[in-house]
XYZ file of C-alpha atoms in Angstrom:
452
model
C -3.828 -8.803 15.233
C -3.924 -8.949 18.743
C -3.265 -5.725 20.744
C -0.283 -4.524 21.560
C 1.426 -2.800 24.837
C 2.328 0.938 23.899
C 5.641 0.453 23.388
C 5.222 -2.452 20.880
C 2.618 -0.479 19.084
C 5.432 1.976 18.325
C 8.202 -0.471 17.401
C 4.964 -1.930 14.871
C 4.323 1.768 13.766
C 7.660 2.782 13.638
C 8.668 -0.433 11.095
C 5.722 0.433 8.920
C 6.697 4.176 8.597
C 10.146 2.792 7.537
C 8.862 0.591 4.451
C 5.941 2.848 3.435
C 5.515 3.711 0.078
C 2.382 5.751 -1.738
C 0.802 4.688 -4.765
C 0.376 7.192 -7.590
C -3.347 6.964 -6.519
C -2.659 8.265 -2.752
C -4.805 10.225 -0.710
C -2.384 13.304 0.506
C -3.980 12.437 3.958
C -2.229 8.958 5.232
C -3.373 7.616 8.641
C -1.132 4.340 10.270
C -2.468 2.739 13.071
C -2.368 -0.503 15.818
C -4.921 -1.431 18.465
C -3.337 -1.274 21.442
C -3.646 -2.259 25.081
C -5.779 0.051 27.217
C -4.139 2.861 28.930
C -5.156 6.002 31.021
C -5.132 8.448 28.436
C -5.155 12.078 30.517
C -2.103 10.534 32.531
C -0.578 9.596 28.907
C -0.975 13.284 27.647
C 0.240 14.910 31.035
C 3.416 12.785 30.589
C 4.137 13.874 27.126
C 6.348 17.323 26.273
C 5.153 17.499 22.763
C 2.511 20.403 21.743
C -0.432 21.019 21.391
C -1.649 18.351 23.407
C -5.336 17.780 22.968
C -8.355 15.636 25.213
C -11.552 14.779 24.596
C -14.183 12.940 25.583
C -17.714 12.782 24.933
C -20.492 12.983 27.188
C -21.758 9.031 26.691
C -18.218 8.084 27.322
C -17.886 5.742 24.125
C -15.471 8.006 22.558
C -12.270 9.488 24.221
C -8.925 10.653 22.745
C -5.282 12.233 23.668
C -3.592 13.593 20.953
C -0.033 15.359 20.759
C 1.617 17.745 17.723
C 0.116 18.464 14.461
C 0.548 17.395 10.639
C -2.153 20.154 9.980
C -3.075 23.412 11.693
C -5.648 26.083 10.765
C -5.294 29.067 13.527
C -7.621 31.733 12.364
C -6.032 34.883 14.828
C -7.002 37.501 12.710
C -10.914 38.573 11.957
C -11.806 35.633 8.880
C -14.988 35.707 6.599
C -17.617 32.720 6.795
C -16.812 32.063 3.520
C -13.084 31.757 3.818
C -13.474 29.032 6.783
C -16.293 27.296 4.588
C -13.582 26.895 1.982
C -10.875 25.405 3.459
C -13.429 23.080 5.591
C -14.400 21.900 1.532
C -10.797 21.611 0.654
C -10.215 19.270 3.648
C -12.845 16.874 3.616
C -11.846 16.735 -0.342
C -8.431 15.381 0.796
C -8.936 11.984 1.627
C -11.921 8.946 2.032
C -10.140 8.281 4.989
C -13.219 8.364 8.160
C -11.017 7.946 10.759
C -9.146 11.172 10.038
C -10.690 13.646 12.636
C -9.802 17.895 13.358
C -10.376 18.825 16.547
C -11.009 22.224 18.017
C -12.746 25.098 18.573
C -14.390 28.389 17.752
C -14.404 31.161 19.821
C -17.768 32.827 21.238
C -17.264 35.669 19.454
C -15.360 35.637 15.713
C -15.454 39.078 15.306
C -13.029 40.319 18.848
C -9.104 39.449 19.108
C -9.085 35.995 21.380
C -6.660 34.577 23.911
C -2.707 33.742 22.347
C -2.495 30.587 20.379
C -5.841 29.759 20.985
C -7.200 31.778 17.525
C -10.505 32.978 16.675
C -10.982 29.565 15.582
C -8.068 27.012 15.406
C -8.708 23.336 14.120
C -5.613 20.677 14.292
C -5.009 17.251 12.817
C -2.941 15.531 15.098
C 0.323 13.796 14.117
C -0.603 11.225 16.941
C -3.791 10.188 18.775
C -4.198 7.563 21.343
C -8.306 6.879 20.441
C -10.880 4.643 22.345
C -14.054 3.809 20.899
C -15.758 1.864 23.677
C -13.476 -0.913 24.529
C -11.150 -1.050 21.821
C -8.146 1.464 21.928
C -5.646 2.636 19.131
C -2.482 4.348 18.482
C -3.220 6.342 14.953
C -0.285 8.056 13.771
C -1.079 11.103 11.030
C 0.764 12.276 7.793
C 0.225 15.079 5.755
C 1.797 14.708 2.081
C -0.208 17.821 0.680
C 3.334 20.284 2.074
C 5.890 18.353 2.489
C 7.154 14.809 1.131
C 6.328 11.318 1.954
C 9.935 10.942 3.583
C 9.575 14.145 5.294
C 6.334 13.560 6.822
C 7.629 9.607 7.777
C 10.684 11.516 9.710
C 8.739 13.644 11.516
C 6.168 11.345 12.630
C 9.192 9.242 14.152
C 10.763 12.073 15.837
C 7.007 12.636 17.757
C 7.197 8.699 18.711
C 10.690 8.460 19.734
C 9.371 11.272 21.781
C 6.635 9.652 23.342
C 6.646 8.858 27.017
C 4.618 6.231 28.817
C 1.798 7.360 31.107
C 3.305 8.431 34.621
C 0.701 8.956 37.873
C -1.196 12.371 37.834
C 0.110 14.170 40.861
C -1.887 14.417 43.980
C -4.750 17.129 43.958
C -3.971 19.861 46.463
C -6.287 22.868 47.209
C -4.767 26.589 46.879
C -4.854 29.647 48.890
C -5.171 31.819 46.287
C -3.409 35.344 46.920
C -6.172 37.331 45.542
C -9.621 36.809 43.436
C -11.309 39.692 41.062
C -15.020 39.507 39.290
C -15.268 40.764 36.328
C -18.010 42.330 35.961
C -18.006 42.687 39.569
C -21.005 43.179 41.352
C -22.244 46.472 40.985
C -21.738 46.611 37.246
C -23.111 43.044 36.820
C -26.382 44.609 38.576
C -26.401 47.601 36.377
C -26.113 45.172 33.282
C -29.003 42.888 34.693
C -31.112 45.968 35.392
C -30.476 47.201 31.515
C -31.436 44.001 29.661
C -34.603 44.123 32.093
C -35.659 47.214 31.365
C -38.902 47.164 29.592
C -38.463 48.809 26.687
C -35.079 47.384 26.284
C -36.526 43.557 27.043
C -39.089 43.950 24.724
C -36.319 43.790 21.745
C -34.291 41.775 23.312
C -36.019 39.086 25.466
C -33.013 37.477 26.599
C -29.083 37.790 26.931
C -26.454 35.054 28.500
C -24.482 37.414 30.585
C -21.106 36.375 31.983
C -18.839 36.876 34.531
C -14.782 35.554 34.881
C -13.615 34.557 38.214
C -9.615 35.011 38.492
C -7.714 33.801 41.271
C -4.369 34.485 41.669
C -1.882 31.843 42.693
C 1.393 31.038 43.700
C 1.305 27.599 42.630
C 2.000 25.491 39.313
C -0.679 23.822 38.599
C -1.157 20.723 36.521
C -4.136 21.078 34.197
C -4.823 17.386 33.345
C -4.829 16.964 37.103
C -7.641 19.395 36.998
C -9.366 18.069 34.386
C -9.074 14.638 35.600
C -10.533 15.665 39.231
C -13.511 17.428 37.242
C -14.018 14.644 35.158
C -14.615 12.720 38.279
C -17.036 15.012 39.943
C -19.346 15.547 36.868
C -19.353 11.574 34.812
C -22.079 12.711 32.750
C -20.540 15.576 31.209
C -18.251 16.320 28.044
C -14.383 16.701 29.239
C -12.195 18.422 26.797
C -8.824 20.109 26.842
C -6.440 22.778 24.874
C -3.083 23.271 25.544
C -1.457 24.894 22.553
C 1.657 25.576 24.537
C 3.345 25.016 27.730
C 1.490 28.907 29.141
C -1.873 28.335 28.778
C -4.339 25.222 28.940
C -8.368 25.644 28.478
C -10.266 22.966 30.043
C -13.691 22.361 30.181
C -16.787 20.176 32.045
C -19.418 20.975 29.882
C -22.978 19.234 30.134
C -24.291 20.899 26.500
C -23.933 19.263 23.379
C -24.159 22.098 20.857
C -24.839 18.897 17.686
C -23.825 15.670 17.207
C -23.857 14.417 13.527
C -23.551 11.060 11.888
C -24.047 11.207 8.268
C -27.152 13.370 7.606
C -28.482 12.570 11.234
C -28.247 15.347 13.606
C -29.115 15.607 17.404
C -28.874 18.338 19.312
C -30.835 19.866 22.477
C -32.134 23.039 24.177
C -30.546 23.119 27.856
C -31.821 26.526 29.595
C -33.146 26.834 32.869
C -31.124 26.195 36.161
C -31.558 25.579 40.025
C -29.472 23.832 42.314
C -29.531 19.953 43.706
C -30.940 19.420 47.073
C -29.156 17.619 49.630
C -31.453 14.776 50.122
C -33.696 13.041 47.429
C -37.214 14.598 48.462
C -35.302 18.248 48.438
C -33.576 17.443 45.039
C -37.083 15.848 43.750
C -38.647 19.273 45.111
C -36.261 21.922 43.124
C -36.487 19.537 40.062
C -40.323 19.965 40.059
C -39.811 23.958 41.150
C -37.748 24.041 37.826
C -39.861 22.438 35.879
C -43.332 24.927 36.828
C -41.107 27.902 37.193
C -42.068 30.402 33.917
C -39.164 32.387 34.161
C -37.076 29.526 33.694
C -39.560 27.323 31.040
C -39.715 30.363 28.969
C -35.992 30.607 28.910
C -35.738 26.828 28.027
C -38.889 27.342 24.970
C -37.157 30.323 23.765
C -34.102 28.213 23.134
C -35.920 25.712 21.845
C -37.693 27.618 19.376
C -34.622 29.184 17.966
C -32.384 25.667 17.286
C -35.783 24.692 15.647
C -35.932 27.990 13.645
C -32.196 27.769 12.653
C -32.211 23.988 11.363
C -35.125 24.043 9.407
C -33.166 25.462 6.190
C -30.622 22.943 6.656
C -33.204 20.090 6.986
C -35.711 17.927 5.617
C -37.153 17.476 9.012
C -36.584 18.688 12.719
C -38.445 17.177 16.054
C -38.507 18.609 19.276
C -39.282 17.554 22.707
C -43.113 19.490 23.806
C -42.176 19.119 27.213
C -38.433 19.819 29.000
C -36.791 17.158 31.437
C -34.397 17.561 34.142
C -31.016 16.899 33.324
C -28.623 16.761 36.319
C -25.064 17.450 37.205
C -23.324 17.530 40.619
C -23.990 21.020 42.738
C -27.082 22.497 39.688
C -29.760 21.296 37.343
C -31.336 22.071 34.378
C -33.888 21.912 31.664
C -33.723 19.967 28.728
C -35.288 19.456 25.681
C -33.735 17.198 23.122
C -33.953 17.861 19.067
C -33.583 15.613 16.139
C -32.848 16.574 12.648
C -32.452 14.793 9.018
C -29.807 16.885 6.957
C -30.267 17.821 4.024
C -27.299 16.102 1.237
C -24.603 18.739 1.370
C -25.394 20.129 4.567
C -21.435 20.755 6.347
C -20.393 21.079 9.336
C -19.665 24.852 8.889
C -22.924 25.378 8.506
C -23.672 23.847 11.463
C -21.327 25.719 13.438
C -22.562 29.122 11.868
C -26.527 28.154 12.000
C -25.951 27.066 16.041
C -23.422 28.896 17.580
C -23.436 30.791 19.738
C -27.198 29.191 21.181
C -29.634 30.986 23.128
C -28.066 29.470 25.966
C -24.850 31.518 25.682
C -25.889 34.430 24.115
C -29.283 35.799 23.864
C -32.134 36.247 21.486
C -32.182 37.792 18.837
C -28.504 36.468 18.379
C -27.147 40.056 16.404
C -28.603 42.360 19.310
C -28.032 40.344 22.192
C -24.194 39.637 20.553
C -24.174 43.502 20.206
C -24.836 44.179 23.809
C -22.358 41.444 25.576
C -19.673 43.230 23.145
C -19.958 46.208 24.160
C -20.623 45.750 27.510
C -19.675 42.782 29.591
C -16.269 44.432 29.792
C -13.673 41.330 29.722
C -13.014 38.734 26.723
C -14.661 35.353 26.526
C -12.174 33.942 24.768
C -13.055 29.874 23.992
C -15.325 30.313 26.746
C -18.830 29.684 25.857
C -17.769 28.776 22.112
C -18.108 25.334 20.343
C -15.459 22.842 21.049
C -14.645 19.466 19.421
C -14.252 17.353 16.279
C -15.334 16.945 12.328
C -14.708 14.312 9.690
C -16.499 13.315 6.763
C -18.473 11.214 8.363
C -19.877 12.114 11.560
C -19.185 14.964 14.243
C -19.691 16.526 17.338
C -19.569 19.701 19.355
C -20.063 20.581 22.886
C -20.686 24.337 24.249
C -17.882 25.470 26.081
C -19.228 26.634 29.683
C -18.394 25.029 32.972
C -14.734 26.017 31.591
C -11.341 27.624 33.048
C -8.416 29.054 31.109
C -5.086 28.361 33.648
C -1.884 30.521 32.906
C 1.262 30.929 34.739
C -0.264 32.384 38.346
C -4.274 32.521 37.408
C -6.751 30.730 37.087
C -9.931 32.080 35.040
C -12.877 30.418 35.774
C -16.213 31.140 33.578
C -20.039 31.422 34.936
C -22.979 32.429 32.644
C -26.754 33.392 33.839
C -29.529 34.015 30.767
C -31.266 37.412 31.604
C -35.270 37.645 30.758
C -37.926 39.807 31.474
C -38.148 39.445 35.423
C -34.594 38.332 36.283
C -33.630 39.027 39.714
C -29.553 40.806 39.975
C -28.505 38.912 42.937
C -30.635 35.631 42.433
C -28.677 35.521 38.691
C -25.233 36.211 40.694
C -25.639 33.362 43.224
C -26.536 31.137 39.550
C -23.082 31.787 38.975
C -21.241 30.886 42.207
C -23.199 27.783 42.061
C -22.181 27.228 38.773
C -18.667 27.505 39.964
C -19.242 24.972 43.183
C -17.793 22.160 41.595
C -14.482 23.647 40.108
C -13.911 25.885 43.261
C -14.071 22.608 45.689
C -11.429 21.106 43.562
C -8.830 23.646 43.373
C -9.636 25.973 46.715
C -9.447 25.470 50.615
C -13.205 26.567 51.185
């Protein structure tokens, strides 16, 4: 069948809900679908009312989805054992064949602190509708759930979400604030004192690195749209991942993030180590110049090995064999860039995505080395909550996966905007050299949203 305009798709979808019926052989998981005619999908999902409203799409921009409500939600807000999660990831997957049926979502940096409302320690949803491209072909999938409730429940309730549906309307016009007020946190003077701890000598030789952090809030006067946002970002960094979390109408998490944390399919596994930062120059023989700085700067290639190392050190368990780039390259965005090694691995049979998400995250690159110790310290000190920022956003099936690290990210609520910045302290780091890595991590978001 040919495809279809979005609002035939959902007279098609809508008929075929009517005359379903389940075999005594059913899967409890049902998925409908239609290809339909392509469609901008952010503008789609800012024109909807239904929640949560969900976006991704990956970094080689062959895969991007908007999805709206739920026939499934796991929201982990209180403190949940490994185990626990590992169970009811094996209790999903055993629910249907199905490999189109996908959970998206995300983990918080750290499992063990309270996180933001709605947003959960962890919190994975299957959508009751997606709107799904996989390179040129797009489709509305529509979701039931016949584990809880009835077939005829779950049929009503996916044609209350579609009769709710609204075609994609414009994005409104980007306009730049005048924020009323912004706040570090850590500001300054602590952030030095914290830089000046994990460098101390005795201290460093423990520890050799942690990922401290700083939020950015601005105060505003202004509603926002955060698909607008998004969408702006999304045009200033291409070769990023762009993702999005709105759980209710208060709060949206959005995120530009250039670091794949894995991407699976079947047993194979890529990930990479991406450490190391300077900024772009403004001319090619500058930018060529602070690439090749980067690259013969030990500071920085020791931050990018000891990365390295560690993904290596974590997925050999879990593998039958991991390769890693010797050397790093320079991977670059629009205002930094950074050092990059790439790493391959063959799964071993059995080998879930839990795991994955409990051998990788958090990395090097937004924590520290050793993980527990470096964990310990950011706890205890960095004095504000990360939140989803710097966790592990994205998606899981049987069949194949992937997950991005949440950095390059902002959390926008009613009158503030949070925007995140991380710097990894080593042996050496400088307090204010490691500060300005953070406004020029923010560059790109701040020329979007404020009057510079």
């Amino acid at each position: 069948m040919s495809a279809l305009s979005l609002s035939s798709a959902i007279e098609l979808v809508t008929d075929k809900l009517n005359h379903i019926k389940l075999s005594p052989s059913q899967e409890p998981l049902v998925q409908v679908s239609c290809d339909i005619l392509p469609l901008p999908l952010i503008a789609w999902l800012s024109a909807q009312s239904v929640y949560p409203r969900i976006y991704w799409q990956g970094r080689d921009k062959t895969e991007e989805v908007a999805a709206i409500g739920q026939c499934q939600d796991f929201n982990f807000s209180e403190e949940t054992s490994d185990n626990e999660l590992a169970e009811i990831y094996h209790s999903q997957c055993g629910l249907s064949t199905n490999q189109e049926l996908r959970y998206y979502g995300g983990v918080a940096f750290d499992r063990s602190l309270p996180c933001w409302p709605e947003f959960g320690r962890a919190r994975f949803v299957l959508p009751r509708i997606e709107l799904r491209r996989s390179g040129d072909r797009y489709k509305l999938i529509v979701n039931l759930n016949t584990q809880e409730h009835s077939l005829a429940e779950e049929c009503q309730n996916a044609l209350q979400a579609l009769a709710q549906m609204q075609s994609p309307r414009p994005l409104p016009p980007p306009h730049k604030l005048t924020p009323l007020s912004r706040s570090d946190k850590p500001e300054y003077s602590r952030w030095k004192s914290l830089v000046e701890q994990v460098t101390n000598e005795k201290f460093n030789q423990q520890t050799p690195k942690v990922v401290l952090s700083r939020v950015t809030q601005l105060e505003v006067a202004d509603n926002i749209d955060p698909w607008m946002v998004l969408a702006c970002w999304q045009g200033r960094n291409p070769n990023s991942f762009q993702f999005g979390f709105q759980f209710s109408p208060e709060r949206t998490f959005i995120s530009c993030s250039p670091e794949r944390l894995y991407r699976r399919r079947q047993q194979e596994l890529f990930t990479e180590a991406l450490a190391g930062t300077t900024t772009r120059g403004v001319n090619q023989e500058e930018d060529e110049l602070l690439a090749q700085q980067l690259m013969d700067d030990s500071k920085n290639s020791h931050e990018n090995q000891l990365v390295r190392q560690h993904i290596v050190d974590q997925l050999n368990p879990l593998s039958n064999y991991v390769g890693a780039e010797e050397r790093p390259s320079v991977f670059k965005l629009n205002h930094i860039q950074h050092l990059h090694r790439s790493i391959r691995a063959e799964l071993k049979q059995g080998v879930s995505d839990f795991q994955l998400l409990q051998a990788l995250h958090p990395t090097p690159a937004v924590g520290g080395l050793p993980r527990d110790s470096a964990m310990s310290f950011i706890r205890q000190r960095e004095g504000y909550m990360r939140g989803w920022y710097a966790g592990a956003c994205g998606y899981f099936n049987k069949l194949d996966s992937e997950f991005s690290v949440a950095i390059r990210s902002a959390l926008l609520e009613p009158g503030r905007i949070n925007l995140f910045a991380g710097a990894g302290i080593v042996a050496g780091s400088d307090p204010e050299t490691e500060w300005q890595e953070l406004e020029n991590k923010l560059a790109t978001i701040m020329s979007i949203l404020v009057e510079l």
